[in-house]
Amino acid sequence: MSVYFDHNATSPMDSRVLEAMLPFLQQPHGNPTSRHGLGRQARAAIEQAREQVAAIAGAHPSQVVFTSGGTEADNLAVQGMCAALAPTRIAVSVIEHPAVMKPAQAMQRRGWSLTKVPVDANGQLDMQALEQTLRQPTALLSVMVANNETGVLQDIAAVTRLARRHNTLVHTDAVQALGKIEVDFTGQGLHAMSLSAHKIGGPQGAGALILDKSLDIQPLLHGGGQEKGLRSGTENVAAIVGFGQACELAQQELAERSANMLALREVLEAGLHRLGATVFGERVERLPNTSFFAFEGIDGETLVMALDRQGYAVASGSACSSDSTDPSPVLMAMGVAPDLALGAARVSFGPGNRIEQVSGFLQTLENELLRMKRMAAIAV
Amino acid sequence: MSVRKPIYLDYSATTPVDQRVADKMIPYLTEHFGNPASRSHVFGWVAEKAVENAREQVAALVNADPKEIVWTSGATESNNLAIKGAANFYAGSKGKHIVTVTTEHKAVIDPVRELERQGFDATYLDPEPNGLVDLEKFKAALRPDTVLASVMLVNNEIGVIQDIEALGNLCRANGTMFHVDAAQATGKVDIDLEKLPVDLMSFSAHKTYGPKGIGALYVRRKPRVRLEAQMHGGGHERGFRSGTLPTHQIVGMGEAFHIAKEEMTLENARIKRLRDKLWAGLSEIEEVYLNGDLKQRVPHNLNVSFNFVEGESLIMAVKDIAVSSGSACTSASLEPSYVLRALGRSDELAHSSIRFSIGRYTTEEEIDYTIVLLKAKIGKLRELSPLWEMYQDGIDLNSVEWATH
């Protein structure tokens, strides 16, 4: 089997998470809304998971709304918060994930103005531009904690301080940050925060919106009234239990996991520099597991395919948009030249990766780069 | 009698995951964990292949084209996407009137109510006392500006099967989009979407021995049905529904529907025999009423009102069996079932009703035990009931003038 270096796309399930989930897949259990014993057991399992998710996010269990994943949490935040307000302005960072950007654009069709706040060459939010934006009435600001492609971190506490001065609500997409760095909903003064299970060793199909309950918010899904009416639909018990377990493990092991992944990345990036790579956002704080880089004159898509053939799974951009062959919008926003941006490849480590895999990867990368350059020379 | 208790007779609320389904799912939680949207490596391709295989399995059960199947997080999301998505897309060209039925699931009623708040106009038809929609009344409810009608195939509480073909033809003739909530129908009734005049149909996995948290929406391609997406993002599912696809759950739904297709004929015959036995036993008790038509009904559902018994104490008395007193999605409330009310049942009868739903793992012994249990408990509860005593004495309770406090 190949070596997996694409944990920002999705992560392998931790076997301890699977163990926690199995009873809810293999043994009879009820619908958590049912009032008989089996239903109440399922309900209790969900409430335990709610506590586990709240604990890692620095939130109270009552602030956790379970969803089908990060995309739904982002949509619920943006569409739900806006639907409860008279249309004014939404501001988002220009590098938001499509799960924030697209719902924000959808709100434009309902009479909202949308401002995309620029980032600097390192991928960090231009705070002056943000301040200028917020001087106009802005109901909602959404800024991600960590970018999925570059791993670059935003100073969320500074963002919320500024926004609160202008009475702007702040949502953050913390999907990529969770389990890799500390996230603190209460401490950072947030109004809403999106999380996902499958990026932290949990299953696909579960996520959460952490929500300041004093807010007015309209649900996205109407029906049975689950999740206090904020998210109707029978709860995905097994996945929610897995999400909770993954959060608990990630919280316990955060320091160790981060240190290990950072050590791997340092070796990787030393090697990348030796081979002449540009590493994006490397001058600023990033997630410990992510490295987004490019080589002049090398096509990223071709490189990634070649690496896959050699047994290394890496990404050329975000999985959600890896259908397209345009240069990464995140890199464009950072002012990277389109030619270089087209060469971009992303390595994202997980807790299971080891140093031998990194040295093997660097050796393979060197060989492939040589081969590709030779091919290019022949073509000319 | 030695049967394991509690006896699960709540298969319409949710079903256990079939072991064969769980076995298929687990490898996609462990070794094949890739994101099906990852196009740059083998992990992604393996996941994508599994997703497409499951799409074929789901399509096969309902005789649709796999391209007509859109994955969602469950039937609630499917219903929301179908109703809000179609109403909003076609409102400009057709109008802003919606027709639905008072006995629909909350996941249909509430999105329609939400549309009303957004300026749509809605007609909620009452069914006939047997739970079925009268075709003439339905036809009369359709207006030139009726953009969408939504009628469920199988009712979750009383199990009646609506005449979707006839209702759909009326919609076609009126140029109205027709949505059908089939969450309770898969594996219970044959569905042939090549024949049925249906534009949108909602499915759920966890009512058919698949996992919770996954469902699908059928979106007809010929003639092509369009929707306004409700969840925006990476553009998955051809833009209809963004969000990373939960591969293991999709695999589970595919396998569950595949098993349903293979086994439903035999399984339904067995289950129907158990259901009929249960009804034969229970109807020996005095003053019990079957809710919903017995013939045009799924084989596994029995909904019975026990007169002269108080609802809450009935549920407490039969705690050896896991059953539902309303639909699970509303059973947190103490309101009498709005479905039974719509059939014209009194509050008292609605309160003292039980939905028994039989399934793949129900045994004959469990049914026998249930009959004995109900006979004994109903007898005991009635001994305590002054109303029962009055009824026994021949007093017409409807003529009694109750003092108000």
Short mmCIF file of N, CA, C and O in Angstrom, two decimals, chain B residues 156-265:
data_model
loop_
_atom_site.label_atom_id
_atom_site.label_comp_id
_atom_site.label_asym_id
_atom_site.label_seq_id
_atom_site.Cartn_x
_atom_site.Cartn_y
_atom_site.Cartn_z
N ASN B 156 -45.05 6.79 7.74
CA ASN B 156 -44.19 6.24 8.79
C ASN B 156 -44.98 5.71 9.98
O ASN B 156 -44.55 4.78 10.65
N GLU B 157 -46.13 6.27 10.27
CA GLU B 157 -46.87 5.82 11.45
C GLU B 157 -47.84 4.70 11.14
O GLU B 157 -47.92 3.72 11.88
N ILE B 158 -48.60 4.85 10.06
CA ILE B 158 -49.67 3.87 9.81
C ILE B 158 -49.37 2.96 8.62
O ILE B 158 -50.14 2.04 8.34
N GLY B 159 -48.27 3.21 7.92
CA GLY B 159 -47.81 2.26 6.90
C GLY B 159 -48.64 2.21 5.63
O GLY B 159 -48.42 1.31 4.80
N VAL B 160 -49.57 3.13 5.44
CA VAL B 160 -50.38 3.05 4.23
C VAL B 160 -49.58 3.49 3.01
O VAL B 160 -48.67 4.31 3.10
N ILE B 161 -49.92 2.88 1.87
CA ILE B 161 -49.21 3.13 0.62
C ILE B 161 -50.08 4.00 -0.28
O ILE B 161 -51.19 3.61 -0.63
N GLN B 162 -49.59 5.16 -0.63
CA GLN B 162 -50.37 6.06 -1.50
C GLN B 162 -50.25 5.62 -2.96
O GLN B 162 -49.24 5.00 -3.35
N ASP B 163 -51.22 5.97 -3.74
CA ASP B 163 -51.22 5.65 -5.17
C ASP B 163 -50.38 6.71 -5.90
O ASP B 163 -50.90 7.66 -6.47
N ILE B 164 -49.08 6.49 -5.83
CA ILE B 164 -48.14 7.48 -6.36
C ILE B 164 -48.28 7.65 -7.87
O ILE B 164 -48.16 8.75 -8.40
N GLU B 165 -48.56 6.57 -8.55
CA GLU B 165 -48.67 6.65 -10.01
C GLU B 165 -49.82 7.58 -10.41
O GLU B 165 -49.65 8.47 -11.25
N ALA B 166 -50.96 7.39 -9.77
CA ALA B 166 -52.13 8.23 -10.11
C ALA B 166 -51.88 9.68 -9.70
O ALA B 166 -52.18 10.61 -10.47
N LEU B 167 -51.33 9.88 -8.50
CA LEU B 167 -51.05 11.25 -8.04
C LEU B 167 -50.04 11.93 -8.96
O LEU B 167 -50.18 13.10 -9.31
N GLY B 168 -49.03 11.16 -9.37
CA GLY B 168 -47.99 11.71 -10.24
C GLY B 168 -48.55 12.10 -11.60
O GLY B 168 -48.16 13.13 -12.16
N ASN B 169 -49.47 11.29 -12.11
CA ASN B 169 -50.06 11.63 -13.41
C ASN B 169 -50.85 12.93 -13.33
O ASN B 169 -50.85 13.73 -14.27
N LEU B 170 -51.53 13.14 -12.19
CA LEU B 170 -52.26 14.39 -12.02
C LEU B 170 -51.29 15.58 -12.00
O LEU B 170 -51.57 16.63 -12.57
N CYS B 171 -50.16 15.38 -11.34
CA CYS B 171 -49.15 16.44 -11.30
C CYS B 171 -48.61 16.73 -12.69
O CYS B 171 -48.48 17.88 -13.10
N ARG B 172 -48.28 15.66 -13.42
CA ARG B 172 -47.77 15.82 -14.79
C ARG B 172 -48.73 16.66 -15.63
O ARG B 172 -48.33 17.58 -16.33
N ALA B 173 -50.02 16.28 -15.54
CA ALA B 173 -51.03 16.96 -16.36
C ALA B 173 -51.11 18.44 -15.99
O ALA B 173 -51.49 19.28 -16.81
N ASN B 174 -50.72 18.75 -14.76
CA ASN B 174 -50.82 20.13 -14.29
C ASN B 174 -49.48 20.87 -14.40
O ASN B 174 -49.37 22.01 -14.00
N GLY B 175 -48.46 20.18 -14.89
CA GLY B 175 -47.13 20.80 -14.97
C GLY B 175 -46.53 21.08 -13.61
O GLY B 175 -45.78 22.04 -13.43
N THR B 176 -46.86 20.23 -12.63
CA THR B 176 -46.37 20.40 -11.27
C THR B 176 -45.28 19.39 -10.96
O THR B 176 -45.43 18.21 -11.28
N MET B 177 -44.19 19.84 -10.37
CA MET B 177 -43.13 18.94 -9.93
C MET B 177 -43.67 18.03 -8.83
O MET B 177 -44.39 18.51 -7.94
N PHE B 178 -43.30 16.76 -8.87
CA PHE B 178 -43.84 15.82 -7.89
C PHE B 178 -42.71 15.20 -7.09
O PHE B 178 -41.84 14.52 -7.65
N HIS B 179 -42.74 15.44 -5.79
CA HIS B 179 -41.74 14.86 -4.89
C HIS B 179 -42.40 13.79 -4.02
O HIS B 179 -43.52 13.97 -3.54
N VAL B 180 -41.69 12.69 -3.80
CA VAL B 180 -42.19 11.58 -2.99
C VAL B 180 -41.15 11.22 -1.94
O VAL B 180 -39.99 10.94 -2.27
N ASP B 181 -41.56 11.24 -0.69
CA ASP B 181 -40.70 10.77 0.40
C ASP B 181 -40.88 9.26 0.50
O ASP B 181 -41.94 8.77 0.88
N ALA B 182 -39.82 8.53 0.13
CA ALA B 182 -39.91 7.07 0.13
C ALA B 182 -39.04 6.46 1.22
O ALA B 182 -38.64 5.29 1.13
N ALA B 183 -38.76 7.24 2.27
CA ALA B 183 -37.87 6.76 3.33
C ALA B 183 -38.36 5.45 3.93
O ALA B 183 -37.58 4.57 4.27
N GLN B 184 -39.68 5.31 4.05
CA GLN B 184 -40.25 4.12 4.70
C GLN B 184 -40.57 3.01 3.71
O GLN B 184 -41.10 1.98 4.09
N ALA B 185 -40.28 3.24 2.43
CA ALA B 185 -40.80 2.33 1.41
C ALA B 185 -39.77 1.34 0.87
O ALA B 185 -40.14 0.24 0.45
N THR B 186 -38.50 1.70 0.90
CA THR B 186 -37.51 0.85 0.23
C THR B 186 -37.42 -0.50 0.92
O THR B 186 -37.33 -0.60 2.13
N GLY B 187 -37.43 -1.54 0.09
CA GLY B 187 -37.38 -2.90 0.61
C GLY B 187 -38.75 -3.40 1.05
O GLY B 187 -38.90 -4.56 1.42
N LYS B 188 -39.74 -2.52 1.07
CA LYS B 188 -41.09 -2.91 1.50
C LYS B 188 -42.05 -2.98 0.31
O LYS B 188 -42.89 -3.85 0.24
N VAL B 189 -41.92 -2.00 -0.60
CA VAL B 189 -42.77 -2.01 -1.79
C VAL B 189 -41.87 -1.86 -3.02
O VAL B 189 -40.79 -1.28 -2.95
N ASP B 190 -42.35 -2.40 -4.14
CA ASP B 190 -41.59 -2.25 -5.38
C ASP B 190 -41.65 -0.81 -5.85
O ASP B 190 -42.71 -0.18 -5.82
N ILE B 191 -40.52 -0.29 -6.27
CA ILE B 191 -40.46 1.08 -6.79
C ILE B 191 -39.80 1.00 -8.17
O ILE B 191 -38.69 0.48 -8.30
N ASP B 192 -40.50 1.49 -9.16
CA ASP B 192 -39.96 1.49 -10.52
C ASP B 192 -40.01 2.91 -11.07
O ASP B 192 -41.03 3.36 -11.59
N LEU B 193 -38.90 3.60 -10.94
CA LEU B 193 -38.89 5.02 -11.31
C LEU B 193 -38.86 5.24 -12.82
O LEU B 193 -39.08 6.35 -13.28
N GLU B 194 -38.61 4.17 -13.56
CA GLU B 194 -38.74 4.33 -15.00
C GLU B 194 -40.22 4.48 -15.37
O GLU B 194 -40.58 5.17 -16.30
N LYS B 195 -41.07 3.82 -14.59
CA LYS B 195 -42.51 3.86 -14.87
C LYS B 195 -43.22 4.97 -14.11
O LYS B 195 -44.16 5.58 -14.63
N LEU B 196 -42.83 5.20 -12.87
CA LEU B 196 -43.58 6.13 -12.03
C LEU B 196 -43.37 7.58 -12.47
O LEU B 196 -42.23 7.99 -12.71
N PRO B 197 -44.43 8.36 -12.55
CA PRO B 197 -44.30 9.76 -12.92
C PRO B 197 -43.86 10.61 -11.71
O PRO B 197 -44.62 11.43 -11.21
N VAL B 198 -42.65 10.39 -11.27
CA VAL B 198 -42.12 11.06 -10.09
C VAL B 198 -40.86 11.83 -10.49
O VAL B 198 -40.04 11.31 -11.24
N ASP B 199 -40.73 13.05 -10.01
CA ASP B 199 -39.57 13.87 -10.37
C ASP B 199 -38.46 13.78 -9.35
O ASP B 199 -37.28 13.84 -9.68
N LEU B 200 -38.85 13.66 -8.08
CA LEU B 200 -37.89 13.67 -6.99
C LEU B 200 -38.33 12.65 -5.95
O LEU B 200 -39.52 12.59 -5.61
N MET B 201 -37.40 11.84 -5.47
CA MET B 201 -37.77 10.84 -4.46
C MET B 201 -36.67 10.74 -3.40
O MET B 201 -35.50 10.64 -3.74
N SER B 202 -37.08 10.77 -2.14
CA SER B 202 -36.12 10.74 -1.02
C SER B 202 -35.96 9.33 -0.47
O SER B 202 -36.95 8.62 -0.29
N PHE B 203 -34.72 8.99 -0.15
CA PHE B 203 -34.41 7.67 0.42
C PHE B 203 -33.56 7.82 1.68
O PHE B 203 -32.81 8.78 1.82
N SER B 204 -33.68 6.82 2.53
CA SER B 204 -32.86 6.77 3.74
C SER B 204 -32.25 5.38 3.86
O SER B 204 -32.88 4.40 3.47
N ALA B 205 -31.05 5.29 4.40
CA ALA B 205 -30.43 3.97 4.56
C ALA B 205 -30.88 3.28 5.84
O ALA B 205 -31.10 2.08 5.86
N HIS B 206 -31.05 4.06 6.92
CA HIS B 206 -31.18 3.41 8.23
C HIS B 206 -32.58 2.84 8.49
O HIS B 206 -32.81 2.26 9.54
N LYS B 207 -33.49 2.99 7.55
CA LYS B 207 -34.78 2.31 7.67
C LYS B 207 -34.75 0.99 6.92
O LYS B 207 -35.73 0.25 6.92
N THR B 208 -33.66 0.72 6.24
CA THR B 208 -33.55 -0.47 5.39
C THR B 208 -32.26 -1.22 5.72
O THR B 208 -31.56 -1.69 4.84
N TYR B 209 -31.91 -1.28 7.00
CA TYR B 209 -30.78 -2.07 7.50
C TYR B 209 -29.42 -1.53 7.06
O TYR B 209 -28.43 -2.25 7.05
N GLY B 210 -29.40 -0.25 6.69
CA GLY B 210 -28.14 0.43 6.43
C GLY B 210 -27.83 1.36 7.60
O GLY B 210 -28.58 1.41 8.58
N PRO B 211 -26.73 2.11 7.49
CA PRO B 211 -26.33 2.99 8.60
C PRO B 211 -27.11 4.30 8.64
O PRO B 211 -27.68 4.73 7.64
N LYS B 212 -27.13 4.92 9.79
CA LYS B 212 -27.66 6.27 9.93
C LYS B 212 -26.70 7.27 9.29
O LYS B 212 -25.52 7.00 9.15
N GLY B 213 -27.23 8.42 8.93
CA GLY B 213 -26.37 9.48 8.43
C GLY B 213 -26.12 9.43 6.94
O GLY B 213 -25.23 10.10 6.44
N ILE B 214 -26.91 8.63 6.23
CA ILE B 214 -26.77 8.62 4.78
C ILE B 214 -28.13 8.41 4.13
O ILE B 214 -28.96 7.65 4.62
N GLY B 215 -28.34 9.13 3.07
CA GLY B 215 -29.58 9.02 2.31
C GLY B 215 -29.29 9.43 0.89
O GLY B 215 -28.14 9.66 0.51
N ALA B 216 -30.34 9.48 0.11
CA ALA B 216 -30.16 9.88 -1.28
C ALA B 216 -31.40 10.59 -1.77
O ALA B 216 -32.50 10.41 -1.22
N LEU B 217 -31.21 11.40 -2.78
CA LEU B 217 -32.33 12.01 -3.47
C LEU B 217 -32.25 11.60 -4.93
O LEU B 217 -31.21 11.76 -5.58
N TYR B 218 -33.36 11.04 -5.42
CA TYR B 218 -33.48 10.76 -6.85
C TYR B 218 -33.90 12.05 -7.53
O TYR B 218 -34.88 12.70 -7.12
N VAL B 219 -33.14 12.43 -8.55
CA VAL B 219 -33.47 13.64 -9.33
C VAL B 219 -33.58 13.21 -10.79
O VAL B 219 -32.59 12.83 -11.41
N ARG B 220 -34.80 13.27 -11.31
CA ARG B 220 -35.05 12.75 -12.67
C ARG B 220 -34.22 13.50 -13.71
O ARG B 220 -34.03 14.71 -13.63
N ARG B 221 -33.71 12.75 -14.69
CA ARG B 221 -32.93 13.36 -15.78
C ARG B 221 -33.75 13.55 -17.05
O ARG B 221 -33.45 14.43 -17.85
N LYS B 222 -34.75 12.68 -17.26
CA LYS B 222 -35.57 12.80 -18.47
C LYS B 222 -37.04 12.78 -18.11
O LYS B 222 -37.54 11.70 -17.79
N PRO B 223 -37.77 13.87 -18.18
CA PRO B 223 -37.25 15.22 -18.43
C PRO B 223 -36.44 15.73 -17.24
O PRO B 223 -36.73 15.38 -16.10
N ARG B 224 -35.48 16.56 -17.55
CA ARG B 224 -34.50 16.96 -16.56
C ARG B 224 -35.10 17.85 -15.48
O ARG B 224 -35.77 18.84 -15.77
N VAL B 225 -34.86 17.47 -14.24
CA VAL B 225 -35.35 18.25 -13.10
C VAL B 225 -34.18 19.03 -12.52
O VAL B 225 -33.08 18.50 -12.38
N ARG B 226 -34.42 20.29 -12.22
CA ARG B 226 -33.34 21.12 -11.69
C ARG B 226 -33.69 21.59 -10.29
O ARG B 226 -34.86 21.65 -9.90
N LEU B 227 -32.66 21.88 -9.53
CA LEU B 227 -32.83 22.25 -8.12
C LEU B 227 -31.90 23.38 -7.78
O LEU B 227 -30.81 23.49 -8.34
N GLU B 228 -32.31 24.19 -6.82
CA GLU B 228 -31.38 25.14 -6.23
C GLU B 228 -30.68 24.41 -5.08
O GLU B 228 -31.35 23.92 -4.17
N ALA B 229 -29.36 24.32 -5.14
CA ALA B 229 -28.63 23.61 -4.08
C ALA B 229 -28.87 24.29 -2.75
O ALA B 229 -29.09 25.50 -2.67
N GLN B 230 -28.86 23.50 -1.68
CA GLN B 230 -29.07 24.05 -0.35
C GLN B 230 -27.77 24.08 0.43
O GLN B 230 -27.65 24.80 1.41
N MET B 231 -26.82 23.27 0.02
CA MET B 231 -25.54 23.23 0.71
C MET B 231 -24.46 23.49 -0.32
O MET B 231 -24.32 22.75 -1.29
N HIS B 232 -23.72 24.57 -0.11
CA HIS B 232 -22.77 25.02 -1.13
C HIS B 232 -21.35 24.73 -0.69
O HIS B 232 -21.05 24.77 0.50
N GLY B 233 -20.49 24.49 -1.63
CA GLY B 233 -19.09 24.26 -1.27
C GLY B 233 -18.30 23.70 -2.43
O GLY B 233 -18.32 24.27 -3.52
N GLY B 234 -17.64 22.59 -2.17
CA GLY B 234 -16.72 22.01 -3.15
C GLY B 234 -17.36 21.56 -4.45
O GLY B 234 -16.66 21.16 -5.38
N GLY B 235 -18.69 21.61 -4.54
CA GLY B 235 -19.35 21.25 -5.79
C GLY B 235 -19.49 19.75 -6.01
O GLY B 235 -19.64 19.30 -7.14
N HIS B 236 -19.47 18.98 -4.92
CA HIS B 236 -19.67 17.54 -5.04
C HIS B 236 -21.07 17.25 -5.56
O HIS B 236 -21.95 18.09 -5.51
N GLU B 237 -21.28 16.01 -6.02
CA GLU B 237 -22.60 15.58 -6.49
C GLU B 237 -23.16 16.55 -7.55
O GLU B 237 -24.28 17.01 -7.48
N ARG B 238 -22.30 16.86 -8.48
CA ARG B 238 -22.63 17.75 -9.60
C ARG B 238 -23.26 19.07 -9.12
O ARG B 238 -24.15 19.61 -9.77
N GLY B 239 -22.80 19.52 -8.00
CA GLY B 239 -23.26 20.81 -7.50
C GLY B 239 -24.55 20.74 -6.72
O GLY B 239 -24.94 21.71 -6.07
N PHE B 240 -25.23 19.61 -6.75
CA PHE B 240 -26.49 19.49 -6.01
C PHE B 240 -26.27 19.49 -4.51
O PHE B 240 -27.13 19.91 -3.74
N ARG B 241 -25.10 18.97 -4.07
CA ARG B 241 -24.90 18.79 -2.65
C ARG B 241 -23.41 18.72 -2.34
O ARG B 241 -22.79 17.68 -2.56
N SER B 242 -22.87 19.80 -1.82
CA SER B 242 -21.45 19.84 -1.50
C SER B 242 -21.17 19.18 -0.16
O SER B 242 -22.04 19.14 0.70
N GLY B 243 -19.95 18.75 0.01
CA GLY B 243 -19.52 18.12 1.27
C GLY B 243 -18.83 16.81 0.97
O GLY B 243 -19.26 16.07 0.09
N THR B 244 -17.77 16.50 1.72
CA THR B 244 -17.05 15.25 1.52
C THR B 244 -18.00 14.07 1.64
O THR B 244 -18.80 14.01 2.58
N LEU B 245 -17.94 13.16 0.69
CA LEU B 245 -18.83 12.00 0.72
C LEU B 245 -18.34 11.02 1.77
O LEU B 245 -17.17 10.65 1.77
N PRO B 246 -19.22 10.58 2.68
CA PRO B 246 -18.82 9.59 3.69
C PRO B 246 -18.82 8.21 3.06
O PRO B 246 -19.83 7.52 3.02
N THR B 247 -17.66 7.80 2.59
CA THR B 247 -17.56 6.59 1.77
C THR B 247 -18.15 5.36 2.45
O THR B 247 -18.94 4.63 1.85
N HIS B 248 -17.77 5.14 3.71
CA HIS B 248 -18.22 3.90 4.36
C HIS B 248 -19.73 3.86 4.48
O HIS B 248 -20.35 2.82 4.34
N GLN B 249 -20.33 5.01 4.72
CA GLN B 249 -21.79 5.02 4.85
C GLN B 249 -22.47 4.81 3.51
O GLN B 249 -23.50 4.14 3.42
N ILE B 250 -21.88 5.38 2.49
CA ILE B 250 -22.43 5.19 1.14
C ILE B 250 -22.33 3.71 0.76
O ILE B 250 -23.28 3.13 0.23
N VAL B 251 -21.18 3.11 1.04
CA VAL B 251 -21.00 1.68 0.78
C VAL B 251 -22.06 0.89 1.53
O VAL B 251 -22.67 -0.05 1.00
N GLY B 252 -22.32 1.29 2.77
CA GLY B 252 -23.33 0.61 3.58
C GLY B 252 -24.72 0.74 2.99
O GLY B 252 -25.49 -0.22 2.93
N MET B 253 -25.06 1.92 2.53
CA MET B 253 -26.38 2.12 1.94
C MET B 253 -26.51 1.29 0.66
O MET B 253 -27.55 0.66 0.42
N GLY B 254 -25.45 1.27 -0.14
CA GLY B 254 -25.48 0.49 -1.37
C GLY B 254 -25.73 -0.98 -1.07
O GLY B 254 -26.60 -1.62 -1.66
N GLU B 255 -24.98 -1.52 -0.12
CA GLU B 255 -25.10 -2.94 0.21
C GLU B 255 -26.49 -3.23 0.80
O GLU B 255 -27.11 -4.24 0.47
N ALA B 256 -26.97 -2.32 1.65
CA ALA B 256 -28.29 -2.52 2.27
C ALA B 256 -29.38 -2.57 1.19
O ALA B 256 -30.29 -3.39 1.24
N PHE B 257 -29.26 -1.69 0.20
CA PHE B 257 -30.28 -1.66 -0.85
C PHE B 257 -30.13 -2.87 -1.78
O PHE B 257 -31.11 -3.38 -2.31
N HIS B 258 -28.87 -3.30 -1.96
CA HIS B 258 -28.64 -4.49 -2.77
C HIS B 258 -29.30 -5.72 -2.10
O HIS B 258 -29.99 -6.50 -2.75
N ILE B 259 -29.10 -5.84 -0.79
CA ILE B 259 -29.71 -6.96 -0.06
C ILE B 259 -31.24 -6.86 -0.14
O ILE B 259 -31.93 -7.86 -0.35
N ALA B 260 -31.74 -5.64 0.01
CA ALA B 260 -33.20 -5.46 -0.06
C ALA B 260 -33.74 -5.94 -1.39
O ALA B 260 -34.77 -6.62 -1.46
N LYS B 261 -33.03 -5.60 -2.45
CA LYS B 261 -33.49 -6.00 -3.79
C LYS B 261 -33.52 -7.52 -3.91
O LYS B 261 -34.49 -8.10 -4.42
N GLU B 262 -32.46 -8.16 -3.40
CA GLU B 262 -32.36 -9.61 -3.51
C GLU B 262 -33.42 -10.33 -2.67
O GLU B 262 -33.94 -11.36 -3.05
N GLU B 263 -33.70 -9.78 -1.49
CA GLU B 263 -34.43 -10.57 -0.49
C GLU B 263 -35.84 -10.09 -0.18
O GLU B 263 -36.55 -10.71 0.60
N MET B 264 -36.24 -8.97 -0.75
CA MET B 264 -37.48 -8.37 -0.26
C MET B 264 -38.72 -9.23 -0.49
O MET B 264 -39.63 -9.24 0.35
N THR B 265 -38.75 -9.96 -1.56
CA THR B 265 -39.95 -10.75 -1.83
C THR B 265 -40.17 -11.78 -0.72
O THR B 265 -41.25 -11.86 -0.12
#
